[in-house]
Amino acid sequence: MDERQAAIKHKIRAMVTSSESDEISYRSEWLGYLPFPVFQWVEYQGESFSSDFPFDWTLEDLTSLERTGFLETLEAYENPEDHFDRDIRYRVHVGNV
């Protein structure tokens, strides 16, 4: 785990331990034309909090946290016609390193 992933893990852990739910959701979408980038965010109970993540975070950071056992995929959806349209629901295992 690198420094960026450690910072993301810390933010997720702080969010989840401050409330009763242990689930977060990753979402992404693209408006479909330039100059607009792909938008991605992480939500907790319907509210985005990933603006507190390091600027250059990616989905691969969450995948890495899943490999460590901190996150567990509960449900994943990718629009078959638009691979930028994704929704992944995770369970957070706060006790995991």
Short mmCIF file of N, CA, C and O in Angstrom, two decimals:
data_model
loop_
_atom_site.label_atom_id
_atom_site.label_comp_id
_atom_site.label_asym_id
_atom_site.label_seq_id
_atom_site.Cartn_x
_atom_site.Cartn_y
_atom_site.Cartn_z
N MET A 1 0.85 -1.17 0.00
CA MET A 1 0.00 0.00 0.00
C MET A 1 0.90 1.23 0.00
O MET A 1 1.80 1.34 0.81
N ASP A 2 0.62 2.14 -0.92
CA ASP A 2 1.43 3.35 -0.98
C ASP A 2 0.81 4.47 -0.12
O ASP A 2 -0.23 4.28 0.51
N GLU A 3 1.46 5.62 -0.13
CA GLU A 3 1.03 6.75 0.71
C GLU A 3 -0.37 7.25 0.33
O GLU A 3 -1.18 7.59 1.21
N ARG A 4 -0.66 7.30 -0.96
CA ARG A 4 -1.98 7.76 -1.42
C ARG A 4 -3.07 6.82 -0.93
O ARG A 4 -4.11 7.25 -0.42
N GLN A 5 -2.85 5.52 -1.06
CA GLN A 5 -3.84 4.54 -0.61
C GLN A 5 -4.01 4.57 0.90
O GLN A 5 -5.13 4.42 1.40
N ALA A 6 -2.93 4.80 1.62
CA ALA A 6 -3.02 4.92 3.07
C ALA A 6 -3.88 6.13 3.46
O ALA A 6 -4.68 6.06 4.39
N ALA A 7 -3.73 7.24 2.73
CA ALA A 7 -4.53 8.43 3.00
C ALA A 7 -6.01 8.17 2.71
O ALA A 7 -6.89 8.58 3.47
N ILE A 8 -6.29 7.47 1.62
CA ILE A 8 -7.67 7.13 1.26
C ILE A 8 -8.27 6.22 2.32
O ILE A 8 -9.40 6.41 2.78
N LYS A 9 -7.51 5.23 2.73
CA LYS A 9 -7.97 4.29 3.76
C LYS A 9 -8.30 5.04 5.05
O LYS A 9 -9.33 4.78 5.69
N HIS A 10 -7.46 5.98 5.42
CA HIS A 10 -7.69 6.77 6.64
C HIS A 10 -9.00 7.56 6.53
O HIS A 10 -9.79 7.59 7.47
N LYS A 11 -9.25 8.18 5.37
CA LYS A 11 -10.49 8.96 5.18
C LYS A 11 -11.72 8.05 5.23
O LYS A 11 -12.73 8.40 5.83
N ILE A 12 -11.62 6.90 4.58
CA ILE A 12 -12.75 5.97 4.58
C ILE A 12 -13.01 5.47 6.00
O ILE A 12 -14.15 5.43 6.46
N ARG A 13 -11.95 5.07 6.69
CA ARG A 13 -12.10 4.56 8.06
C ARG A 13 -12.74 5.63 8.96
O ARG A 13 -13.65 5.34 9.74
N ALA A 14 -12.30 6.87 8.85
CA ALA A 14 -12.85 7.96 9.66
C ALA A 14 -14.34 8.16 9.37
O ALA A 14 -15.14 8.37 10.29
N MET A 15 -14.71 8.07 8.10
CA MET A 15 -16.11 8.27 7.72
C MET A 15 -16.99 7.14 8.27
O MET A 15 -18.04 7.39 8.84
N VAL A 16 -16.55 5.92 8.12
CA VAL A 16 -17.35 4.76 8.49
C VAL A 16 -17.45 4.61 10.01
O VAL A 16 -18.52 4.27 10.53
N THR A 17 -16.38 4.89 10.72
CA THR A 17 -16.43 4.72 12.18
C THR A 17 -17.22 5.83 12.86
O THR A 17 -17.60 5.67 14.02
N SER A 18 -17.51 6.91 12.15
CA SER A 18 -18.27 8.00 12.75
C SER A 18 -19.78 7.80 12.65
O SER A 18 -20.54 8.63 13.11
N SER A 19 -20.20 6.69 12.04
CA SER A 19 -21.62 6.44 11.86
C SER A 19 -21.91 4.95 11.96
O SER A 19 -21.02 4.17 12.29
N GLU A 20 -23.14 4.56 11.64
CA GLU A 20 -23.51 3.17 11.85
C GLU A 20 -23.39 2.26 10.63
O GLU A 20 -23.46 1.05 10.76
N SER A 21 -23.21 2.80 9.44
CA SER A 21 -23.13 1.96 8.24
C SER A 21 -21.68 1.64 7.90
O SER A 21 -20.79 2.45 8.13
N ASP A 22 -21.46 0.44 7.35
CA ASP A 22 -20.11 0.05 6.94
C ASP A 22 -20.00 -0.10 5.43
O ASP A 22 -19.16 -0.84 4.93
N GLU A 23 -20.84 0.62 4.68
CA GLU A 23 -20.83 0.53 3.23
C GLU A 23 -20.54 1.88 2.59
O GLU A 23 -20.99 2.92 3.06
N ILE A 24 -19.75 1.83 1.51
CA ILE A 24 -19.48 3.00 0.68
C ILE A 24 -19.76 2.61 -0.77
O ILE A 24 -19.85 1.43 -1.09
N SER A 25 -19.89 3.61 -1.64
CA SER A 25 -20.12 3.35 -3.06
C SER A 25 -19.17 4.19 -3.89
O SER A 25 -18.97 5.38 -3.62
N TYR A 26 -18.59 3.56 -4.90
CA TYR A 26 -17.79 4.26 -5.91
C TYR A 26 -18.71 4.49 -7.10
O TYR A 26 -19.44 3.58 -7.52
N ARG A 27 -18.66 5.67 -7.67
CA ARG A 27 -19.48 5.98 -8.85
C ARG A 27 -18.62 6.74 -9.86
O ARG A 27 -17.74 7.52 -9.47
N SER A 28 -18.89 6.51 -11.12
CA SER A 28 -18.20 7.27 -12.17
C SER A 28 -19.15 7.48 -13.35
O SER A 28 -20.08 6.69 -13.57
N GLU A 29 -18.90 8.56 -14.08
CA GLU A 29 -19.70 8.85 -15.28
C GLU A 29 -18.92 9.83 -16.15
O GLU A 29 -18.04 10.55 -15.68
N TRP A 30 -19.25 9.86 -17.42
CA TRP A 30 -18.66 10.79 -18.36
C TRP A 30 -19.79 11.38 -19.17
O TRP A 30 -20.71 10.66 -19.59
N LEU A 31 -19.75 12.68 -19.41
CA LEU A 31 -20.81 13.32 -20.18
C LEU A 31 -20.78 12.90 -21.64
O LEU A 31 -21.74 13.11 -22.37
N GLY A 32 -19.68 12.30 -22.08
CA GLY A 32 -19.63 11.74 -23.42
C GLY A 32 -18.95 12.61 -24.46
O GLY A 32 -18.92 12.24 -25.64
N TYR A 33 -18.42 13.74 -24.05
CA TYR A 33 -17.73 14.58 -25.03
C TYR A 33 -16.69 15.44 -24.33
O TYR A 33 -16.77 15.71 -23.14
N LEU A 34 -15.70 15.82 -25.11
CA LEU A 34 -14.64 16.68 -24.59
C LEU A 34 -15.15 18.11 -24.54
O LEU A 34 -16.02 18.46 -25.32
N PRO A 35 -14.72 18.91 -23.67
CA PRO A 35 -13.52 18.81 -22.83
C PRO A 35 -13.79 18.23 -21.44
O PRO A 35 -12.95 18.31 -20.56
N PHE A 36 -14.93 17.62 -21.24
CA PHE A 36 -15.28 17.13 -19.91
C PHE A 36 -14.60 15.80 -19.61
O PHE A 36 -14.64 14.88 -20.42
N PRO A 37 -13.99 15.70 -18.42
CA PRO A 37 -13.32 14.46 -18.04
C PRO A 37 -14.33 13.45 -17.48
O PRO A 37 -15.51 13.74 -17.32
N VAL A 38 -13.82 12.26 -17.17
CA VAL A 38 -14.62 11.27 -16.45
C VAL A 38 -14.70 11.74 -15.01
O VAL A 38 -13.69 12.09 -14.40
N PHE A 39 -15.89 11.79 -14.47
CA PHE A 39 -16.08 12.17 -13.08
C PHE A 39 -16.15 10.90 -12.24
O PHE A 39 -16.82 9.94 -12.63
N GLN A 40 -15.48 10.89 -11.10
CA GLN A 40 -15.54 9.76 -10.19
C GLN A 40 -15.63 10.30 -8.77
O GLN A 40 -15.08 11.35 -8.47
N TRP A 41 -16.35 9.57 -7.93
CA TRP A 41 -16.48 9.98 -6.55
C TRP A 41 -16.85 8.77 -5.70
O TRP A 41 -17.27 7.74 -6.19
N VAL A 42 -16.65 8.92 -4.39
CA VAL A 42 -17.03 7.89 -3.43
C VAL A 42 -18.06 8.49 -2.50
O VAL A 42 -17.89 9.62 -2.02
N GLU A 43 -19.13 7.75 -2.26
CA GLU A 43 -20.22 8.23 -1.41
C GLU A 43 -20.34 7.38 -0.15
O GLU A 43 -20.06 6.18 -0.17
N TYR A 44 -20.77 8.04 0.90
CA TYR A 44 -21.14 7.36 2.14
C TYR A 44 -22.53 7.85 2.50
O TYR A 44 -22.74 9.06 2.65
N GLN A 45 -23.48 6.96 2.58
CA GLN A 45 -24.88 7.27 2.86
C GLN A 45 -25.40 8.37 1.93
O GLN A 45 -26.08 9.29 2.35
N GLY A 46 -25.05 8.26 0.64
CA GLY A 46 -25.56 9.18 -0.38
C GLY A 46 -24.82 10.50 -0.50
O GLY A 46 -25.16 11.31 -1.36
N GLU A 47 -23.81 10.73 0.32
CA GLU A 47 -23.05 11.99 0.28
C GLU A 47 -21.62 11.72 -0.16
O GLU A 47 -20.93 10.87 0.41
N SER A 48 -21.16 12.49 -1.15
CA SER A 48 -19.79 12.34 -1.62
C SER A 48 -18.80 12.85 -0.58
O SER A 48 -19.03 13.89 0.04
N PHE A 49 -17.72 12.10 -0.37
CA PHE A 49 -16.67 12.57 0.53
C PHE A 49 -15.28 12.40 -0.08
O PHE A 49 -14.27 12.70 0.55
N SER A 50 -15.21 11.98 -1.33
CA SER A 50 -13.91 11.73 -1.95
C SER A 50 -13.17 13.01 -2.34
O SER A 50 -12.01 12.95 -2.74
N SER A 51 -13.79 14.17 -2.18
CA SER A 51 -13.06 15.41 -2.41
C SER A 51 -11.94 15.55 -1.37
O SER A 51 -11.00 16.33 -1.58
N ASP A 52 -12.00 14.79 -0.29
CA ASP A 52 -10.94 14.77 0.73
C ASP A 52 -9.82 13.80 0.38
O ASP A 52 -8.82 13.74 1.09
N PHE A 53 -9.97 13.01 -0.69
CA PHE A 53 -8.94 12.07 -1.13
C PHE A 53 -7.80 12.84 -1.81
O PHE A 53 -8.03 13.95 -2.30
N PRO A 54 -6.62 12.25 -1.92
CA PRO A 54 -5.55 12.88 -2.71
C PRO A 54 -6.04 13.15 -4.13
O PRO A 54 -6.82 12.37 -4.70
N PHE A 55 -5.57 14.22 -4.71
CA PHE A 55 -6.04 14.68 -6.02
C PHE A 55 -5.97 13.61 -7.10
O PHE A 55 -6.86 13.51 -7.94
N ASP A 56 -4.93 12.80 -7.11
CA ASP A 56 -4.70 11.86 -8.20
C ASP A 56 -5.19 10.44 -7.94
O ASP A 56 -4.75 9.49 -8.56
N TRP A 57 -6.18 10.27 -7.06
CA TRP A 57 -6.68 8.93 -6.74
C TRP A 57 -7.43 8.35 -7.94
O TRP A 57 -7.95 9.07 -8.78
N THR A 58 -7.44 7.02 -8.00
CA THR A 58 -8.14 6.31 -9.07
C THR A 58 -8.88 5.09 -8.49
O THR A 58 -8.67 4.74 -7.33
N LEU A 59 -9.65 4.44 -9.33
CA LEU A 59 -10.34 3.22 -8.93
C LEU A 59 -9.33 2.15 -8.54
O LEU A 59 -9.60 1.33 -7.67
N GLU A 60 -8.17 2.16 -9.14
CA GLU A 60 -7.13 1.17 -8.81
C GLU A 60 -6.73 1.27 -7.33
O GLU A 60 -6.38 0.27 -6.71
N ASP A 61 -6.81 2.46 -6.75
CA ASP A 61 -6.51 2.61 -5.32
C ASP A 61 -7.52 1.83 -4.48
O ASP A 61 -7.15 1.16 -3.51
N LEU A 62 -8.79 1.89 -4.85
CA LEU A 62 -9.81 1.13 -4.13
C LEU A 62 -9.62 -0.36 -4.35
O LEU A 62 -9.80 -1.16 -3.43
N THR A 63 -9.23 -0.74 -5.56
CA THR A 63 -8.95 -2.15 -5.86
C THR A 63 -7.81 -2.66 -5.00
O THR A 63 -7.85 -3.78 -4.48
N SER A 64 -6.80 -1.84 -4.82
CA SER A 64 -5.67 -2.21 -3.96
C SER A 64 -6.13 -2.38 -2.51
O SER A 64 -5.72 -3.33 -1.83
N LEU A 65 -6.99 -1.49 -2.03
CA LEU A 65 -7.52 -1.62 -0.67
C LEU A 65 -8.41 -2.86 -0.54
O LEU A 65 -8.48 -3.45 0.54
N GLU A 66 -9.01 -3.26 -1.63
CA GLU A 66 -9.80 -4.49 -1.60
C GLU A 66 -8.87 -5.70 -1.47
O GLU A 66 -9.16 -6.65 -0.73
N ARG A 67 -7.75 -5.67 -2.17
CA ARG A 67 -6.79 -6.78 -2.08
C ARG A 67 -6.23 -6.93 -0.66
O ARG A 67 -5.87 -8.04 -0.26
N THR A 68 -6.16 -5.85 0.10
CA THR A 68 -5.66 -5.94 1.48
C THR A 68 -6.71 -6.46 2.44
O THR A 68 -6.40 -6.74 3.59
N GLY A 69 -7.97 -6.53 2.00
CA GLY A 69 -9.06 -6.98 2.87
C GLY A 69 -9.79 -5.85 3.56
O GLY A 69 -10.76 -6.08 4.28
N PHE A 70 -9.37 -4.61 3.32
CA PHE A 70 -10.04 -3.46 3.92
C PHE A 70 -11.42 -3.23 3.29
O PHE A 70 -12.38 -2.87 3.97
N LEU A 71 -11.51 -3.42 1.97
CA LEU A 71 -12.78 -3.28 1.25
C LEU A 71 -13.21 -4.63 0.69
O LEU A 71 -12.36 -5.46 0.35
N GLU A 72 -14.51 -4.82 0.58
CA GLU A 72 -15.08 -6.03 -0.02
C GLU A 72 -16.19 -5.59 -0.97
O GLU A 72 -17.11 -4.88 -0.58
N THR A 73 -16.10 -6.01 -2.23
CA THR A 73 -17.13 -5.67 -3.21
C THR A 73 -18.41 -6.43 -2.89
O THR A 73 -18.40 -7.65 -2.78
N LEU A 74 -19.49 -5.70 -2.74
CA LEU A 74 -20.81 -6.29 -2.50
C LEU A 74 -21.60 -6.39 -3.79
O LEU A 74 -22.35 -7.34 -4.00
N GLU A 75 -21.46 -5.38 -4.62
CA GLU A 75 -22.24 -5.30 -5.85
C GLU A 75 -21.50 -4.38 -6.82
O GLU A 75 -20.96 -3.36 -6.40
N ALA A 76 -21.46 -4.75 -8.09
CA ALA A 76 -20.80 -3.92 -9.10
C ALA A 76 -21.65 -3.87 -10.35
O ALA A 76 -22.20 -4.88 -10.78
N TYR A 77 -21.75 -2.68 -10.91
CA TYR A 77 -22.50 -2.48 -12.16
C TYR A 77 -21.63 -1.65 -13.10
O TYR A 77 -21.04 -0.65 -12.68
N GLU A 78 -21.55 -2.10 -14.34
CA GLU A 78 -20.93 -1.31 -15.41
C GLU A 78 -21.87 -1.33 -16.59
O GLU A 78 -22.28 -2.40 -17.05
N ASN A 79 -22.22 -0.15 -17.05
CA ASN A 79 -23.12 -0.03 -18.20
C ASN A 79 -22.44 -0.68 -19.41
O ASN A 79 -21.33 -0.30 -19.78
N PRO A 80 -23.07 -1.67 -20.04
CA PRO A 80 -22.44 -2.35 -21.16
C PRO A 80 -22.21 -1.45 -22.37
O PRO A 80 -21.37 -1.74 -23.21
N GLU A 81 -22.92 -0.34 -22.43
CA GLU A 81 -22.75 0.59 -23.54
C GLU A 81 -21.83 1.76 -23.21
O GLU A 81 -21.50 2.56 -24.09
N ASP A 82 -21.42 1.87 -21.95
CA ASP A 82 -20.58 2.99 -21.53
C ASP A 82 -19.75 2.55 -20.32
O ASP A 82 -20.22 2.59 -19.20
N HIS A 83 -18.51 2.12 -20.56
CA HIS A 83 -17.70 1.60 -19.45
C HIS A 83 -17.27 2.67 -18.45
O HIS A 83 -16.68 2.36 -17.43
N PHE A 84 -17.58 3.94 -18.73
CA PHE A 84 -17.32 4.99 -17.75
C PHE A 84 -18.46 5.11 -16.73
O PHE A 84 -18.32 5.78 -15.72
N ASP A 85 -19.59 4.50 -17.03
CA ASP A 85 -20.76 4.54 -16.15
C ASP A 85 -20.69 3.32 -15.22
O ASP A 85 -21.06 2.21 -15.61
N ARG A 86 -20.18 3.54 -14.00
CA ARG A 86 -19.97 2.44 -13.05
C ARG A 86 -20.54 2.78 -11.68
O ARG A 86 -20.60 3.94 -11.29
N ASP A 87 -20.90 1.73 -10.98
CA ASP A 87 -21.37 1.85 -9.61
C ASP A 87 -20.90 0.60 -8.87
O ASP A 87 -21.29 -0.51 -9.25
N ILE A 88 -20.06 0.78 -7.88
CA ILE A 88 -19.54 -0.35 -7.11
C ILE A 88 -19.82 -0.08 -5.63
O ILE A 88 -19.46 0.97 -5.11
N ARG A 89 -20.47 -1.03 -5.00
CA ARG A 89 -20.79 -0.91 -3.56
C ARG A 89 -19.81 -1.79 -2.79
O ARG A 89 -19.62 -2.96 -3.12
N TYR A 90 -19.19 -1.21 -1.77
CA TYR A 90 -18.20 -1.92 -0.96
C TYR A 90 -18.64 -2.00 0.50
O TYR A 90 -19.28 -1.08 1.00
N ARG A 91 -18.23 -3.07 1.17
CA ARG A 91 -18.29 -3.14 2.63
C ARG A 91 -16.89 -2.80 3.13
O ARG A 91 -15.90 -3.27 2.59
N VAL A 92 -16.83 -1.99 4.18
CA VAL A 92 -15.56 -1.58 4.77
C VAL A 92 -15.32 -2.44 6.00
O VAL A 92 -16.17 -2.51 6.88
N HIS A 93 -14.17 -3.09 6.04
CA HIS A 93 -13.78 -3.89 7.20
C HIS A 93 -12.79 -3.07 8.02
O HIS A 93 -11.59 -3.11 7.79
N VAL A 94 -13.32 -2.29 8.95
CA VAL A 94 -12.53 -1.33 9.71
C VAL A 94 -11.40 -1.99 10.49
O VAL A 94 -10.32 -1.43 10.62
N GLY A 95 -11.61 -3.18 10.97
CA GLY A 95 -10.60 -3.85 11.78
C GLY A 95 -9.41 -4.35 10.99
O GLY A 95 -8.39 -4.69 11.55
N ASN A 96 -9.52 -4.38 9.64
CA ASN A 96 -8.43 -4.91 8.82
C ASN A 96 -7.35 -3.84 8.62
O ASN A 96 -7.64 -2.67 8.49
N VAL A 97 -6.13 -4.31 8.57
CA VAL A 97 -4.96 -3.43 8.39
C VAL A 97 -4.96 -2.80 7.04
O VAL A 97 -5.41 -3.24 6.08
#
